[in-house]
């Protein structure tokens, strides 16, 4: 009875396992069948199984890498669409004299250079302007006289798609684009008659390097074909050109529902995988061929060895089979019970144990990599958040040891190290171009990237803090006893200044704080920088301020204030003479700079002048809060660090609004004009509406209509139109099941732009907004 129970237990624990049955039968088969049969079996089944597995692995690896390449192309297309709506690329370019208006020419060139460096796949960027004299920026100005070239570029504007990879007429008429991969975007992209076009030529060397990752072996090759099966790019060597041709022919014979096949060429076996990239205006096919003969050839040799070995162990086959299979399965069983969890039905496992272990191990490995990547992505933001919390006083109650521990958890080495803060302030933006809503953040982003690239050449531990207002900070952690620290900081500052001067054509003020070894005193470094940077000279020039030197000098300059000029300015404000007031303000500013050019003193005098003007406004019976729409004018004034912007701000933001308010507090005719356009917008918000089209409907000018909107509603035209469209989109998101693409079109937006403007207005994407509101209801 006991023996029967043991046998039953052995059968349940051993024979119920697929792996044990496979092991037992395989060992018995190998050791008991004559060697010739076993060798043939291994050769027949093992070879094909290995080839199929390798081909499967090849396909899986390619699918992962193809997704990465597709994302890079998507990012390139989205970036180009974003640049196509750049305000500088407007209809005024058609009538611009680029030789005389060299400032606009230089701005266009710089924007094209920024676009050219924004993506690793971009080789060259060109801008075609179809004016009276067709112009091509590449990125330098070039007037086109060749009729074939003009015809080629004009074909881009006649295309049915505003953005596309397909442009055969351009390739035929312009030999520069022969055998090139080109992406074009009409400007503007939402009208029937575009007048400009952006042309982006892909860097084939970079693209070939990326495509090379699709082939895991050095002897393989990758091709990229267009929808006509024309080769756009190939990584094949010269001696493999015949293989490239054979692949193209074989690809045309394959069925559409397959994604891989096997190809024999010159005594080698290749695993070939292919698929499609769905690009805008075109469909590309990628083909990857990887040699697998080097891996499968040993199987033939092994089969011959087994033939000889099987003859010598034939007598011990059966006895050794049971013993070996039992011993082999024991560690596998222990590993399965420990590592993998199985669902057992009818005493039999669903899958092979090794397959389950392999799947579980891959899942854990993928999860580990994902968590590591997420953590690596969040570390810089966590460091910045920690510094912000520290400077805001949120961590004041923490001890020094606990703060040290937190910094070490973020990957910083703080023991026997000291902390230093460097502030970078850009000036001279007014001399480049009038301020744009996106210029500050874009230029600051570029400046922060340059500062990071240069800083890592000098120091190992640093954190870049982007303030997005033409300034950034560099938080440094350096060894306490480093030699020539001051010299290194000065060299770093000079190199950053030189790079910014060269690339951004702006001046830089760099302020270097004192040092501290205590974490709780880091907040004092930020306060010290905030006070110390105001000692810069109020001139547009490069400056480096060492706060240690400033503290040692402890300068106490005398304050100069031109009271006579202040009286003249107030008299001009009272009489509504804006031009004369501007002239006196310039004299006022020049007097301050000539007598004491420190920013600290200049700003104090400017604040006093603004306070006097505000007092005059209040004395006339007008509430400054109402006049300036609740803006914190003092805070705005403290953020301006350039002479011309101060003058323009004082005239345009303070004096002119006051004078205009006094002259025309509210015009009834203007209010009726705005009411009519508001009704029109509510009825036609889903159509292609612009300020100019509405001005034509109202029989007035765009400037008058824009001014009327700002005065009557307190909001500009485009913001009002955006609010109406977004409000209707919210209703459709909550009250219907329409797709987001359909909702975007029904309120007058393209899908990609709708997602971006909705998130900017509401704070979350439309899909998340619908989900949040659905959950809350």
Coordinates of N, CA, C and O in Angstrom, one line a residue, residues 496-620:
X496 N 30.8 80.1 -20.8 CA 29.3 80.2 -21.0 C 29.0 81.5 -21.7 O 28.2 81.5 -22.6
X497 N 29.6 82.6 -21.2 CA 29.4 83.9 -21.9 C 29.7 83.8 -23.4 O 29.0 84.3 -24.2
X498 N 30.9 83.2 -23.7 CA 31.4 83.2 -25.0 C 30.4 82.4 -25.9 O 30.1 82.8 -27.0
X499 N 29.9 81.3 -25.4 CA 29.0 80.4 -26.1 C 27.6 81.1 -26.4 O 27.1 81.1 -27.5
X500 N 27.1 81.8 -25.4 CA 25.8 82.5 -25.5 C 26.0 83.7 -26.5 O 25.1 83.9 -27.3
X501 N 27.1 84.4 -26.4 CA 27.3 85.5 -27.3 C 27.4 85.0 -28.7 O 26.8 85.7 -29.7
X502 N 28.0 83.9 -29.0 CA 28.2 83.4 -30.3 C 26.9 82.8 -30.9 O 26.5 83.0 -32.0
X503 N 26.2 82.0 -30.1 CA 25.0 81.3 -30.6 C 23.7 82.1 -30.5 O 23.0 82.2 -31.5
X504 N 23.5 82.8 -29.4 CA 22.2 83.5 -29.2 C 22.4 85.0 -29.4 O 21.4 85.8 -29.5
X505 N 23.6 85.5 -29.6 CA 23.9 86.9 -29.9 C 23.3 87.8 -28.8 O 22.8 88.9 -29.0
X506 N 23.4 87.4 -27.5 CA 22.9 88.1 -26.3 C 24.1 88.3 -25.4 O 25.0 87.6 -25.4
X507 N 23.9 89.4 -24.5 CA 24.9 89.6 -23.5 C 24.5 88.9 -22.2 O 23.3 88.5 -22.0
X508 N 25.5 88.6 -21.4 CA 25.3 87.8 -20.2 C 25.8 88.4 -18.9 O 26.9 89.0 -19.0
X509 N 25.1 88.4 -17.9 CA 25.6 88.7 -16.5 C 25.6 87.5 -15.7 O 24.5 86.9 -15.5
X510 N 26.7 87.1 -15.2 CA 26.9 85.9 -14.3 C 27.3 86.3 -12.9 O 28.2 87.1 -12.7
X511 N 26.5 85.9 -12.0 CA 26.7 86.2 -10.6 C 27.1 84.9 -9.8 O 26.3 83.9 -9.9
X512 N 28.2 84.9 -9.1 CA 28.7 83.7 -8.4 C 28.6 84.0 -6.9 O 29.1 85.0 -6.4
X513 N 27.9 83.1 -6.2 CA 27.6 83.2 -4.8 C 28.9 82.9 -4.0 O 29.9 82.4 -4.5
X514 N 28.8 83.1 -2.7 CA 29.8 82.6 -1.8 C 29.6 81.1 -1.6 O 28.7 80.5 -2.2
X515 N 30.3 80.5 -0.7 CA 30.3 79.0 -0.5 C 29.7 78.7 0.9 O 29.8 79.5 1.8
X516 N 29.1 77.5 1.0 CA 28.6 77.0 2.3 C 28.7 75.5 2.3 O 28.6 74.9 1.2
X517 N 29.0 74.9 3.4 CA 29.0 73.5 3.6 C 27.8 72.9 4.2 O 27.7 71.7 4.4
X518 N 26.8 73.8 4.6 CA 25.6 73.3 5.3 C 24.4 73.4 4.4 O 24.2 74.4 3.7
X519 N 23.6 72.3 4.4 CA 22.5 72.3 3.5 C 21.5 73.3 3.8 O 20.9 73.9 2.9
X520 N 21.3 73.6 5.1 CA 20.2 74.5 5.5 C 20.6 76.0 5.1 O 19.7 76.9 5.1
X521 N 21.9 76.2 4.7 CA 22.3 77.5 4.3 C 22.2 77.7 2.8 O 22.6 78.8 2.3
X522 N 21.8 76.7 2.1 CA 21.7 76.8 0.6 C 20.7 77.9 0.2 O 20.8 78.6 -0.7
X523 N 19.6 78.0 1.0 CA 18.6 79.0 0.7 C 19.2 80.4 0.8 O 18.7 81.3 0.1
X524 N 20.2 80.6 1.7 CA 20.8 81.9 1.8 C 21.6 82.2 0.5 O 21.7 83.4 0.2
X525 N 22.1 81.2 -0.2 CA 22.8 81.4 -1.4 C 21.8 82.0 -2.5 O 22.2 82.9 -3.2
X526 N 20.6 81.5 -2.5 CA 19.6 82.0 -3.5 C 19.3 83.5 -3.1 O 19.1 84.3 -4.0
X527 N 19.1 83.7 -1.8 CA 18.8 85.1 -1.4 C 20.0 86.0 -1.7 O 19.8 87.2 -2.2
X528 N 21.2 85.5 -1.5 CA 22.4 86.3 -1.8 C 22.5 86.6 -3.3 O 22.8 87.8 -3.6
X529 N 22.2 85.6 -4.1 CA 22.2 85.9 -5.5 C 21.2 86.9 -6.0 O 21.5 87.8 -6.8
X530 N 20.0 86.8 -5.4 CA 18.9 87.7 -5.7 C 19.3 89.2 -5.4 O 19.0 90.1 -6.1
X531 N 20.0 89.4 -4.3 CA 20.4 90.7 -3.9 C 21.7 91.1 -4.7 O 21.8 92.3 -5.2
X532 N 22.6 90.2 -4.8 CA 23.9 90.6 -5.4 C 23.8 90.9 -6.9 O 24.6 91.7 -7.4
X533 N 22.9 90.2 -7.7 CA 22.9 90.4 -9.1 C 22.4 91.8 -9.4 O 22.6 92.3 -10.6
X534 N 21.8 92.5 -8.5 CA 21.3 93.8 -8.7 C 22.5 94.9 -8.7 O 22.3 96.0 -9.0
X535 N 23.7 94.4 -8.4 CA 24.8 95.3 -8.4 C 25.5 95.3 -9.7 O 26.6 95.9 -9.9
X536 N 24.9 94.7 -10.7 CA 25.5 94.7 -12.1 C 25.3 96.1 -12.7 O 24.5 96.9 -12.3
X537 N 26.2 96.4 -13.6 CA 26.1 97.7 -14.3 C 24.9 97.7 -15.2 O 24.7 96.7 -16.0
X538 N 24.1 98.7 -15.2 CA 22.8 98.7 -16.0 C 23.2 99.1 -17.4 O 22.7 100.1 -17.9
X539 N 24.0 98.3 -18.0 CA 24.4 98.5 -19.4 C 24.4 97.1 -20.1 O 24.6 96.1 -19.4
X540 N 24.1 97.1 -21.4 CA 24.1 95.8 -22.1 C 25.5 95.4 -22.4 O 26.0 95.6 -23.5
X541 N 26.1 94.7 -21.5 CA 27.5 94.2 -21.7 C 27.7 93.0 -20.8 O 26.9 92.7 -19.9
X542 N 28.7 92.2 -21.2 CA 29.0 91.0 -20.4 C 29.6 91.3 -19.1 O 30.5 92.2 -19.0
X543 N 29.1 90.7 -18.0 CA 29.6 91.0 -16.7 C 29.7 89.7 -15.8 O 28.9 88.8 -16.0
X544 N 30.7 89.6 -15.0 CA 30.9 88.5 -14.0 C 31.0 89.1 -12.7 O 31.9 90.0 -12.4
X545 N 30.1 88.8 -11.7 CA 30.1 89.4 -10.4 C 30.4 88.3 -9.4 O 29.7 87.3 -9.3
X546 N 31.5 88.4 -8.7 CA 31.9 87.5 -7.6 C 31.4 88.2 -6.3 O 31.9 89.2 -5.9
X547 N 30.4 87.6 -5.7 CA 29.8 88.2 -4.5 C 30.8 88.3 -3.3 O 30.6 89.1 -2.5
X548 N 31.8 87.4 -3.3 CA 32.8 87.5 -2.2 C 33.5 88.8 -2.4 O 33.8 89.5 -1.4
X549 N 33.9 89.2 -3.6 CA 34.6 90.5 -3.8 C 33.7 91.6 -3.5 O 34.1 92.6 -2.9
X550 N 32.4 91.5 -3.8 CA 31.4 92.6 -3.5 C 31.3 92.8 -2.0 O 31.2 93.9 -1.6
X551 N 31.2 91.7 -1.3 CA 31.1 91.8 0.2 C 32.3 92.4 0.8 O 32.2 93.1 1.8
X552 N 33.5 92.1 0.2 CA 34.7 92.7 0.8 C 34.8 94.2 0.5 O 35.3 94.9 1.4
X553 N 34.4 94.6 -0.7 CA 34.5 96.0 -1.0 C 33.4 96.8 -0.2 O 33.7 97.9 0.3
X554 N 32.2 96.2 -0.1 CA 31.1 96.9 0.6 C 30.9 98.3 0.2 O 30.8 99.2 1.0
X555 N 30.8 98.5 -1.2 CA 30.6 99.8 -1.7 C 29.3 100.4 -1.3 O 28.3 99.7 -1.2
X556 N 29.3 101.7 -1.0 CA 28.1 102.4 -0.7 C 28.0 103.7 -1.6 O 28.3 104.8 -1.1
X557 N 27.5 103.5 -2.8 CA 27.5 104.6 -3.7 C 26.4 105.6 -3.4 O 25.4 105.3 -2.8
X558 N 26.6 106.9 -3.8 CA 25.7 107.9 -3.5 C 24.5 107.8 -4.5 O 24.7 107.5 -5.7
X559 N 23.3 108.1 -4.1 CA 22.1 108.1 -4.9 C 21.9 109.4 -5.6 O 21.8 110.5 -5.0
X560 N 21.7 109.4 -6.9 CA 21.4 110.6 -7.7 C 20.0 110.4 -8.3 O 19.7 109.4 -8.8
X561 N 19.2 111.5 -8.2 CA 17.9 111.4 -8.7 C 17.5 112.8 -9.3 O 17.6 113.8 -8.7
X562 N 17.1 112.8 -10.6 CA 16.8 114.0 -11.4 C 15.4 114.5 -11.1 O 14.5 114.2 -11.9
X563 N 15.2 115.3 -10.1 CA 13.9 115.8 -9.7 C 13.3 116.7 -10.8 O 12.1 116.7 -11.1
X564 N 14.1 117.5 -11.5 CA 13.6 118.4 -12.5 C 13.0 117.6 -13.7 O 12.0 118.0 -14.2
X565 N 13.7 116.6 -14.1 CA 13.2 115.8 -15.2 C 11.9 115.1 -14.8 O 11.0 114.9 -15.6
X566 N 11.8 114.7 -13.5 CA 10.6 114.1 -13.0 C 9.4 115.0 -13.2 O 8.3 114.6 -13.6
X567 N 9.6 116.3 -12.9 CA 8.5 117.3 -13.0 C 8.1 117.4 -14.5 O 6.9 117.5 -14.8
X568 N 9.1 117.4 -15.4 CA 8.8 117.6 -16.8 C 8.0 116.4 -17.3 O 7.0 116.5 -18.1
X569 N 8.3 115.2 -16.8 CA 7.6 114.0 -17.2 C 6.1 114.1 -16.8 O 5.2 113.8 -17.5
X570 N 5.9 114.5 -15.5 CA 4.6 114.6 -15.0 C 3.7 115.6 -15.7 O 2.5 115.4 -16.0
X571 N 4.3 116.7 -16.1 CA 3.6 117.7 -16.9 C 3.2 117.2 -18.2 O 2.1 117.4 -18.7
X572 N 4.1 116.4 -18.9 CA 3.7 115.8 -20.2 C 2.6 114.8 -20.0 O 1.7 114.7 -20.9
X573 N 2.6 114.0 -18.9 CA 1.5 113.1 -18.7 C 0.2 113.8 -18.5 O -0.9 113.4 -19.0
X574 N 0.2 114.9 -17.8 CA -1.0 115.6 -17.5 C -1.6 116.2 -18.8 O -2.9 116.2 -19.0
X575 N -0.8 116.6 -19.8 CA -1.2 117.2 -21.0 C -1.4 116.1 -22.1 O -1.8 116.5 -23.2
X576 N -1.2 114.9 -21.8 CA -1.4 113.8 -22.8 C -0.3 113.8 -23.9 O -0.6 113.3 -25.0
X577 N 0.8 114.4 -23.7 CA 1.9 114.5 -24.7 C 2.8 113.3 -24.5 O 3.9 113.3 -23.9
X578 N 2.5 112.2 -25.2 CA 3.2 110.9 -25.0 C 4.6 111.0 -25.6 O 5.6 110.5 -25.0
X579 N 4.7 111.6 -26.7 CA 6.1 111.6 -27.4 C 7.1 112.5 -26.6 O 8.2 112.1 -26.4
X580 N 6.6 113.6 -26.0 CA 7.5 114.4 -25.2 C 7.8 113.7 -23.9 O 9.0 113.8 -23.4
X581 N 6.8 113.0 -23.3 CA 7.1 112.2 -22.1 C 8.2 111.2 -22.4 O 9.1 111.0 -21.5
X582 N 8.1 110.5 -23.5 CA 9.1 109.5 -23.9 C 10.5 110.1 -23.9 O 11.5 109.5 -23.5
X583 N 10.6 111.3 -24.6 CA 11.9 112.0 -24.7 C 12.5 112.3 -23.3 O 13.7 112.1 -23.0
X584 N 11.7 112.8 -22.4 CA 12.1 113.2 -21.1 C 12.5 111.9 -20.3 O 13.4 111.9 -19.4
X585 N 11.7 110.8 -20.5 CA 12.1 109.6 -19.8 C 13.5 109.1 -20.2 O 14.3 108.6 -19.4
X586 N 13.8 109.2 -21.5 CA 15.1 108.8 -22.0 C 16.2 109.7 -21.3 O 17.2 109.2 -20.9
X587 N 15.9 111.0 -21.2 CA 16.9 111.9 -20.5 C 17.0 111.4 -19.0 O 18.2 111.4 -18.5
X588 N 15.9 111.1 -18.4 CA 15.9 110.7 -17.0 C 16.8 109.4 -16.9 O 17.6 109.3 -16.0
X589 N 16.6 108.5 -17.8 CA 17.3 107.2 -17.7 C 18.8 107.4 -18.0 O 19.7 106.9 -17.3
X590 N 19.1 108.2 -19.0 CA 20.6 108.5 -19.3 C 21.3 109.2 -18.1 O 22.4 108.9 -17.8
X591 N 20.6 110.1 -17.4 CA 21.1 110.7 -16.2 C 21.5 109.7 -15.1 O 22.5 109.8 -14.5
X592 N 20.6 108.7 -14.9 CA 20.8 107.7 -13.9 C 22.0 106.9 -14.2 O 22.9 106.6 -13.4
X593 N 22.1 106.4 -15.5 CA 23.2 105.6 -15.9 C 24.5 106.3 -15.9 O 25.6 105.7 -15.5
X594 N 24.6 107.6 -16.2 CA 25.8 108.3 -16.3 C 26.3 108.6 -14.8 O 27.6 108.5 -14.6
X595 N 25.5 108.7 -13.9 CA 25.9 109.1 -12.5 C 26.1 107.9 -11.6 O 26.9 107.9 -10.7
X596 N 25.3 106.8 -11.8 CA 25.5 105.6 -11.0 C 24.8 104.5 -11.8 O 23.6 104.3 -11.8
X597 N 25.6 103.6 -12.4 CA 25.1 102.6 -13.3 C 24.8 101.3 -12.7 O 24.6 100.3 -13.4
X598 N 24.8 101.2 -11.4 CA 24.4 100.0 -10.7 C 22.9 99.7 -10.8 O 22.1 100.6 -10.6
X599 N 22.5 98.5 -11.2 CA 21.1 98.1 -11.3 C 20.3 98.4 -10.1 O 19.2 98.9 -10.1
X600 N 20.9 98.2 -8.9 CA 20.2 98.4 -7.6 C 19.7 99.8 -7.5 O 18.6 100.1 -7.2
X601 N 20.6 100.8 -7.9 CA 20.2 102.2 -7.7 C 19.4 102.7 -8.9 O 18.4 103.5 -8.7
X602 N 19.6 102.2 -10.1 CA 18.8 102.6 -11.2 C 17.4 102.1 -11.0 O 16.4 102.9 -11.3
X603 N 17.2 100.9 -10.6 CA 15.8 100.4 -10.4 C 15.1 101.1 -9.3 O 13.9 101.4 -9.4
X604 N 15.8 101.5 -8.2 CA 15.2 102.3 -7.2 C 14.7 103.6 -7.7 O 13.5 104.1 -7.3
X605 N 15.4 104.3 -8.5 CA 15.0 105.6 -9.1 C 13.8 105.4 -10.1 O 12.9 106.2 -10.1
X606 N 13.9 104.3 -10.9 CA 12.8 104.0 -11.8 C 11.5 103.7 -11.0 O 10.4 104.2 -11.4
X607 N 11.6 103.0 -9.9 CA 10.5 102.7 -9.1 C 9.9 104.0 -8.5 O 8.6 104.2 -8.5
X608 N 10.7 104.9 -8.1 CA 10.3 106.2 -7.6 C 9.5 107.0 -8.7 O 8.5 107.6 -8.4
X609 N 10.0 107.0 -9.9 CA 9.4 107.7 -11.0 C 8.0 107.1 -11.3 O 7.0 107.8 -11.5
X610 N 7.9 105.7 -11.3 CA 6.6 105.1 -11.5 C 5.6 105.4 -10.4 O 4.4 105.7 -10.7
X611 N 6.1 105.5 -9.2 CA 5.2 105.8 -8.0 C 4.7 107.2 -8.2 O 3.5 107.5 -7.9
X612 N 5.5 108.1 -8.7 CA 5.0 109.5 -8.9 C 4.0 109.5 -10.0 O 2.9 110.2 -9.9
X613 N 4.2 108.8 -11.1 CA 3.2 108.8 -12.2 C 1.9 108.1 -11.7 O 0.8 108.6 -12.0
X614 N 2.0 107.1 -10.9 CA 0.8 106.4 -10.4 C 0.0 107.4 -9.4 O -1.2 107.4 -9.4
X615 N 0.8 108.2 -8.7 CA 0.1 109.1 -7.8 C -0.7 110.1 -8.6 O -1.8 110.6 -8.3
X616 N -0.1 110.6 -9.8 CA -0.8 111.5 -10.7 C -2.0 110.8 -11.2 O -3.1 111.5 -11.4
X617 N -2.0 109.5 -11.6 CA -3.2 108.8 -12.1 C -4.3 108.8 -11.0 O -5.4 109.0 -11.3
X618 N -3.9 108.5 -9.8 CA -4.9 108.4 -8.7 C -5.5 109.8 -8.5 O -6.7 109.9 -8.2
X619 N -4.6 110.8 -8.6 CA -5.1 112.2 -8.3 C -6.1 112.6 -9.3 O -7.0 113.5 -9.0
X620 N -6.1 112.1 -10.6 CA -7.0 112.4 -11.6 C -8.3 111.6 -11.4 O -9.2 111.8 -12.3

